[in-house]
mmCIF file of C-alpha atoms in Angstrom:
data_model
loop_
_atom_site.group_PDB
_atom_site.id
_atom_site.type_symbol
_atom_site.label_atom_id
_atom_site.label_comp_id
_atom_site.label_asym_id
_atom_site.label_seq_id
_atom_site.Cartn_x
_atom_site.Cartn_y
_atom_site.Cartn_z
ATOM 1 C CA UNK H 23 -17.000 19.323 18.651
ATOM 2 C CA UNK H 24 -16.222 19.462 14.913
ATOM 3 C CA UNK H 25 -13.251 17.428 13.715
ATOM 4 C CA UNK H 26 -11.808 16.757 10.282
ATOM 5 C CA UNK H 27 -8.813 15.218 8.517
ATOM 6 C CA UNK H 28 -7.243 16.749 5.433
ATOM 7 C CA UNK H 29 -4.168 16.048 3.269
ATOM 8 C CA UNK H 30 -1.123 18.199 3.916
ATOM 9 C CA UNK H 31 -0.500 20.657 1.050
ATOM 10 C CA UNK H 32 1.489 23.836 0.548
ATOM 11 C CA UNK H 33 -1.703 25.767 1.270
ATOM 12 C CA UNK H 34 -2.070 24.436 4.818
ATOM 13 C CA UNK H 35 1.611 23.934 5.629
ATOM 14 C CA UNK H 36 1.447 26.928 7.971
ATOM 15 C CA UNK H 37 -0.932 24.923 10.170
ATOM 16 C CA UNK H 38 1.939 22.702 11.292
ATOM 17 C CA UNK H 39 3.295 23.664 14.724
ATOM 18 C CA UNK H 40 5.949 26.352 14.229
ATOM 19 C CA UNK H 41 8.884 24.207 15.446
ATOM 20 C CA UNK H 42 7.801 21.471 13.014
ATOM 21 C CA UNK H 43 7.544 23.926 10.097
ATOM 22 C CA UNK H 44 11.195 24.767 10.707
ATOM 23 C CA UNK H 45 12.327 21.182 11.255
ATOM 24 C CA UNK H 46 14.119 19.382 8.412
ATOM 25 C CA UNK H 47 15.380 16.468 10.497
ATOM 26 C CA UNK H 48 13.910 13.850 8.160
ATOM 27 C CA UNK H 49 13.783 15.850 4.950
ATOM 28 C CA UNK H 50 17.532 16.493 4.632
ATOM 29 C CA UNK H 51 20.666 14.506 5.410
ATOM 30 C CA UNK H 52 22.469 15.571 8.611
ATOM 31 C CA UNK H 53 25.034 17.791 6.853
ATOM 32 C CA UNK H 54 22.497 19.535 4.613
ATOM 33 C CA UNK H 55 20.077 19.928 7.507
ATOM 34 C CA UNK H 56 22.688 21.621 9.675
ATOM 35 C CA UNK H 57 23.628 23.920 6.779
ATOM 36 C CA UNK H 58 19.974 24.879 6.226
ATOM 37 C CA UNK H 59 19.539 25.780 9.891
ATOM 38 C CA UNK H 60 22.760 27.830 9.942
ATOM 39 C CA UNK H 61 21.672 29.654 6.791
ATOM 40 C CA UNK H 62 18.286 30.447 8.367
ATOM 41 C CA UNK H 63 16.248 28.725 5.648
ATOM 42 C CA UNK H 64 14.829 25.513 7.118
ATOM 43 C CA UNK H 65 11.225 26.587 6.401
ATOM 44 C CA UNK H 66 12.046 27.074 2.713
ATOM 45 C CA UNK H 67 13.718 23.650 2.597
ATOM 46 C CA UNK H 68 10.673 22.092 4.249
ATOM 47 C CA UNK H 69 8.349 23.695 1.705
ATOM 48 C CA UNK H 70 10.591 22.610 -1.158
ATOM 49 C CA UNK H 71 10.636 19.017 0.108
ATOM 50 C CA UNK H 72 6.864 18.805 0.484
ATOM 51 C CA UNK H 73 6.362 20.359 -2.948
ATOM 52 C CA UNK H 74 8.700 17.842 -4.595
ATOM 53 C CA UNK H 75 7.129 14.822 -2.872
ATOM 54 C CA UNK H 76 3.600 15.992 -3.728
ATOM 55 C CA UNK H 77 4.539 16.372 -7.393
ATOM 56 C CA UNK H 78 6.548 13.163 -7.721
ATOM 57 C CA UNK H 79 4.807 10.755 -5.353
ATOM 58 C CA UNK H 80 1.598 12.304 -4.054
ATOM 59 C CA UNK H 81 0.117 12.967 -0.631
ATOM 60 C CA UNK H 82 2.722 12.705 2.141
ATOM 61 C CA UNK H 83 0.912 13.964 5.228
ATOM 62 C CA UNK H 84 -2.344 14.525 7.031
ATOM 63 C CA UNK H 85 -3.566 17.257 9.367
ATOM 64 C CA UNK H 86 -6.320 16.811 11.913
ATOM 65 C CA UNK H 87 -8.405 19.787 13.048
ATOM 66 C CA UNK H 88 -10.680 20.115 16.052
ATOM 67 C CA UNK H 89 -13.187 22.958 15.796
ATOM 68 C CA UNK H 90 -11.061 24.281 12.902
ATOM 69 C CA UNK H 91 -7.996 24.463 15.158
ATOM 70 C CA UNK H 92 -4.930 22.449 14.061
ATOM 71 C CA UNK H 93 -4.697 19.563 16.522
ATOM 72 C CA UNK H 94 -2.054 17.262 15.056
ATOM 73 C CA UNK H 95 -0.338 15.932 11.974
ATOM 74 C CA UNK H 96 1.530 12.994 10.460
ATOM 75 C CA UNK H 97 4.220 12.869 7.741
ATOM 76 C CA UNK H 98 5.144 9.822 5.633
ATOM 77 C CA UNK H 99 6.965 9.001 2.389
ATOM 78 C CA UNK H 100 9.049 6.281 0.736
ATOM 79 C CA UNK H 101 12.520 6.125 2.259
ATOM 80 C CA UNK H 102 14.038 7.375 -1.011
ATOM 81 C CA UNK H 103 12.562 10.775 -0.102
ATOM 82 C CA UNK H 104 13.803 10.634 3.503
ATOM 83 C CA UNK H 105 17.595 11.149 3.543
ATOM 84 C CA UNK H 106 17.918 11.022 7.326
ATOM 85 C CA UNK H 107 16.632 7.454 7.431
ATOM 86 C CA UNK H 108 19.990 6.107 6.208
ATOM 87 C CA UNK H 109 21.695 7.557 9.297
ATOM 88 C CA UNK H 110 19.876 5.187 11.672
ATOM 89 C CA UNK H 111 21.628 2.040 12.910
ATOM 90 C CA UNK H 112 18.583 -0.081 12.033
ATOM 91 C CA UNK H 113 18.226 1.210 8.459
ATOM 92 C CA UNK H 114 17.314 0.653 5.689
ATOM 93 C CA UNK H 115 13.539 0.760 5.539
ATOM 94 C CA UNK H 116 12.251 -2.276 3.606
ATOM 95 C CA UNK H 117 11.674 -1.751 -0.106
ATOM 96 C CA UNK H 118 7.988 -2.685 0.128
ATOM 97 C CA UNK H 119 7.241 -0.164 2.885
ATOM 98 C CA UNK H 120 6.588 3.549 3.232
ATOM 99 C CA UNK H 121 8.279 5.316 6.130
ATOM 100 C CA UNK H 122 6.184 6.930 8.835
ATOM 101 C CA UNK H 123 8.466 9.882 9.535
ATOM 102 C CA UNK H 124 6.853 11.657 12.445
ATOM 103 C CA UNK H 125 3.513 12.483 14.017
ATOM 104 C CA UNK H 126 2.333 14.784 16.764
ATOM 105 C CA UNK H 127 -0.869 15.597 18.611
ATOM 106 C CA UNK H 128 -0.736 19.051 20.167
ATOM 107 C CA UNK H 129 -1.216 19.712 23.885
ATOM 108 C CA UNK H 130 -4.864 20.200 24.686
ATOM 109 C CA UNK H 131 -5.919 17.576 22.123
ATOM 110 C CA UNK H 132 -4.079 14.570 23.524
ATOM 111 C CA UNK H 133 -5.863 11.619 25.063
ATOM 112 C CA UNK H 134 -8.624 11.636 22.430
ATOM 113 C CA UNK H 135 -7.233 8.851 20.240
ATOM 114 C CA UNK H 136 -6.091 11.245 17.516
ATOM 115 C CA UNK H 137 -2.606 9.727 17.297
ATOM 116 C CA UNK H 138 -4.063 6.316 16.494
ATOM 117 C CA UNK H 139 -6.487 7.798 13.984
ATOM 118 C CA UNK H 140 -3.646 9.551 12.159
ATOM 119 C CA UNK H 141 -1.757 6.257 11.796
ATOM 120 C CA UNK H 142 -4.909 4.458 10.662
ATOM 121 C CA UNK H 143 -5.524 7.169 8.078
ATOM 122 C CA UNK H 144 -2.020 6.683 6.687
ATOM 123 C CA UNK H 145 -2.635 2.930 6.553
ATOM 124 C CA UNK H 146 -5.882 3.416 4.666
ATOM 125 C CA UNK H 147 -4.188 5.752 2.167
ATOM 126 C CA UNK H 148 -1.308 3.343 1.530
ATOM 127 C CA UNK H 149 -3.567 0.313 1.158
ATOM 128 C CA UNK H 150 -5.366 2.185 -1.630
ATOM 129 C CA UNK H 151 -2.022 2.971 -3.222
ATOM 130 C CA UNK H 152 -0.885 -0.646 -3.225
ATOM 131 C CA UNK H 153 1.833 -0.647 -0.562
ATOM 132 C CA UNK H 154 2.443 -3.622 1.722
ATOM 133 C CA UNK H 155 3.598 -2.005 4.960
ATOM 134 C CA UNK H 156 4.490 1.076 6.974
ATOM 135 C CA UNK H 157 7.822 1.173 8.795
ATOM 136 C CA UNK H 158 9.147 3.644 11.336
ATOM 137 C CA UNK H 159 12.181 4.201 13.516
ATOM 138 C CA UNK H 160 11.166 4.367 17.142
ATOM 139 C CA UNK H 161 12.943 5.869 20.131
ATOM 140 C CA UNK H 162 13.051 3.343 22.958
ATOM 141 C CA UNK H 163 14.285 5.995 25.411
ATOM 142 C CA UNK H 164 11.863 8.753 24.367
ATOM 143 C CA UNK H 165 11.290 11.331 27.108
ATOM 144 C CA UNK H 166 9.853 14.438 25.400
ATOM 145 C CA UNK H 167 8.437 15.496 22.015
ATOM 146 C CA UNK H 168 10.982 14.886 19.289
ATOM 147 C CA UNK H 169 11.225 14.074 15.570
ATOM 148 C CA UNK H 170 11.519 10.345 16.318
ATOM 149 C CA UNK H 171 8.349 8.758 17.654
ATOM 150 C CA UNK H 172 8.301 6.818 20.921
ATOM 151 C CA UNK H 173 8.713 3.095 20.260
ATOM 152 C CA UNK H 174 5.980 2.424 22.834
ATOM 153 C CA UNK H 175 3.510 4.558 20.889
ATOM 154 C CA UNK H 176 4.246 2.671 17.674
ATOM 155 C CA UNK H 177 3.711 -0.718 19.303
ATOM 156 C CA UNK H 178 0.510 0.571 20.915
ATOM 157 C CA UNK H 179 -0.964 1.357 17.477
ATOM 158 C CA UNK H 180 -0.047 -2.010 15.956
ATOM 159 C CA UNK H 181 3.597 -1.867 14.860
ATOM 160 C CA UNK H 182 5.920 -4.840 15.493
ATOM 161 C CA UNK H 183 9.690 -4.633 15.941
ATOM 162 C CA UNK H 184 11.532 -6.035 12.903
ATOM 163 C CA UNK H 185 15.046 -4.916 13.845
ATOM 164 C CA UNK H 186 15.736 -4.423 17.548
ATOM 165 C CA UNK H 187 18.115 -1.783 18.905
ATOM 166 C CA UNK H 188 18.605 -0.405 22.429
ATOM 167 C CA UNK H 189 17.744 3.128 21.252
ATOM 168 C CA UNK H 190 16.330 3.131 17.705
ATOM 169 C CA UNK H 191 14.449 -0.076 16.817
ATOM 170 C CA UNK H 192 12.815 -0.279 13.394
ATOM 171 C CA UNK H 193 9.135 -1.233 13.547
ATOM 172 C CA UNK H 194 6.649 -2.363 10.910
ATOM 173 C CA UNK H 195 2.889 -2.392 10.405
ATOM 174 C CA UNK H 196 1.761 -4.942 7.817
ATOM 175 C CA UNK H 197 -0.963 -3.520 5.626
ATOM 176 C CA UNK H 198 -2.348 -6.933 4.748
ATOM 177 C CA UNK H 199 -3.355 -6.920 8.415
ATOM 178 C CA UNK H 200 -4.749 -3.439 7.921
ATOM 179 C CA UNK H 201 -6.897 -4.782 5.087
ATOM 180 C CA UNK H 202 -8.671 -7.013 7.569
ATOM 181 C CA UNK H 203 -9.505 -4.048 9.791
ATOM 182 C CA UNK H 204 -10.377 -1.475 7.157
ATOM 183 C CA UNK H 205 -13.936 -1.448 8.429
ATOM 184 C CA UNK H 206 -12.598 -0.918 11.929
ATOM 185 C CA UNK H 207 -10.545 1.996 10.600
ATOM 186 C CA UNK H 208 -13.628 3.557 9.046
ATOM 187 C CA UNK H 209 -15.617 3.058 12.241
ATOM 188 C CA UNK H 210 -12.811 4.470 14.390
ATOM 189 C CA UNK H 211 -12.456 7.545 12.218
ATOM 190 C CA UNK H 212 -16.205 8.100 12.154
ATOM 191 C CA UNK H 213 -16.466 7.614 15.898
ATOM 192 C CA UNK H 214 -13.504 9.789 16.880
ATOM 193 C CA UNK H 215 -13.742 12.452 14.228
ATOM 194 C CA UNK H 216 -17.437 12.539 13.480
ATOM 195 C CA UNK H 217 -18.234 13.331 9.879
ATOM 196 C CA UNK H 218 -14.820 13.519 8.244
ATOM 197 C CA UNK H 219 -14.595 16.241 5.650
ATOM 198 C CA UNK H 220 -11.979 15.368 3.064
ATOM 199 C CA UNK H 221 -10.330 17.955 0.875
ATOM 200 C CA UNK H 222 -8.930 16.930 -2.512
ATOM 201 C CA UNK H 223 -5.229 16.246 -2.755
ATOM 202 C CA UNK H 224 -3.157 17.854 -5.471
ATOM 203 C CA UNK H 225 -3.308 14.656 -7.509
ATOM 204 C CA UNK H 226 -5.478 11.553 -7.563
ATOM 205 C CA UNK H 227 -4.445 8.801 -5.170
#
């Protein structure tokens, strides 16, 4: 079974699940997001957001493929690029952290450890780029796929709660800890994904 990870770009944006291509929950503030949906242009807003972040900050997502079929993805960026983050009761994201916005493994590919590998890949990328941590808002009452990740999933892959909340705790993964398991990350990726084929990002990382 061939598997590979690749940076998210405008060229492979169509490989996101269709509902996620049309979702601007994180990319726009609540008022602008509602206006984009009513105007029937959320996909254009999504493309515009990814284009701007790629140009100004660099890689902001990863896709994982299994036998050349899109199997999952992850999106992340500094909170300054994520307007919705300020609407959460446990905001703001710490200044030394990048926000893990959302991640999803598609049905049929779950239970293979791909969710953990996606988070580890983000950690590896951000360690190279000099960041100290990843933070995310979790949903403590998560019941079905949504834009906010289950808090239980985040704790299962190494995040710790830094600001509790009955519904939306903010969690953090320290990358100095990730430094100590970089070899484990490499081994996990090699084991779960086989020979990882990396495509160049739009700019050096």
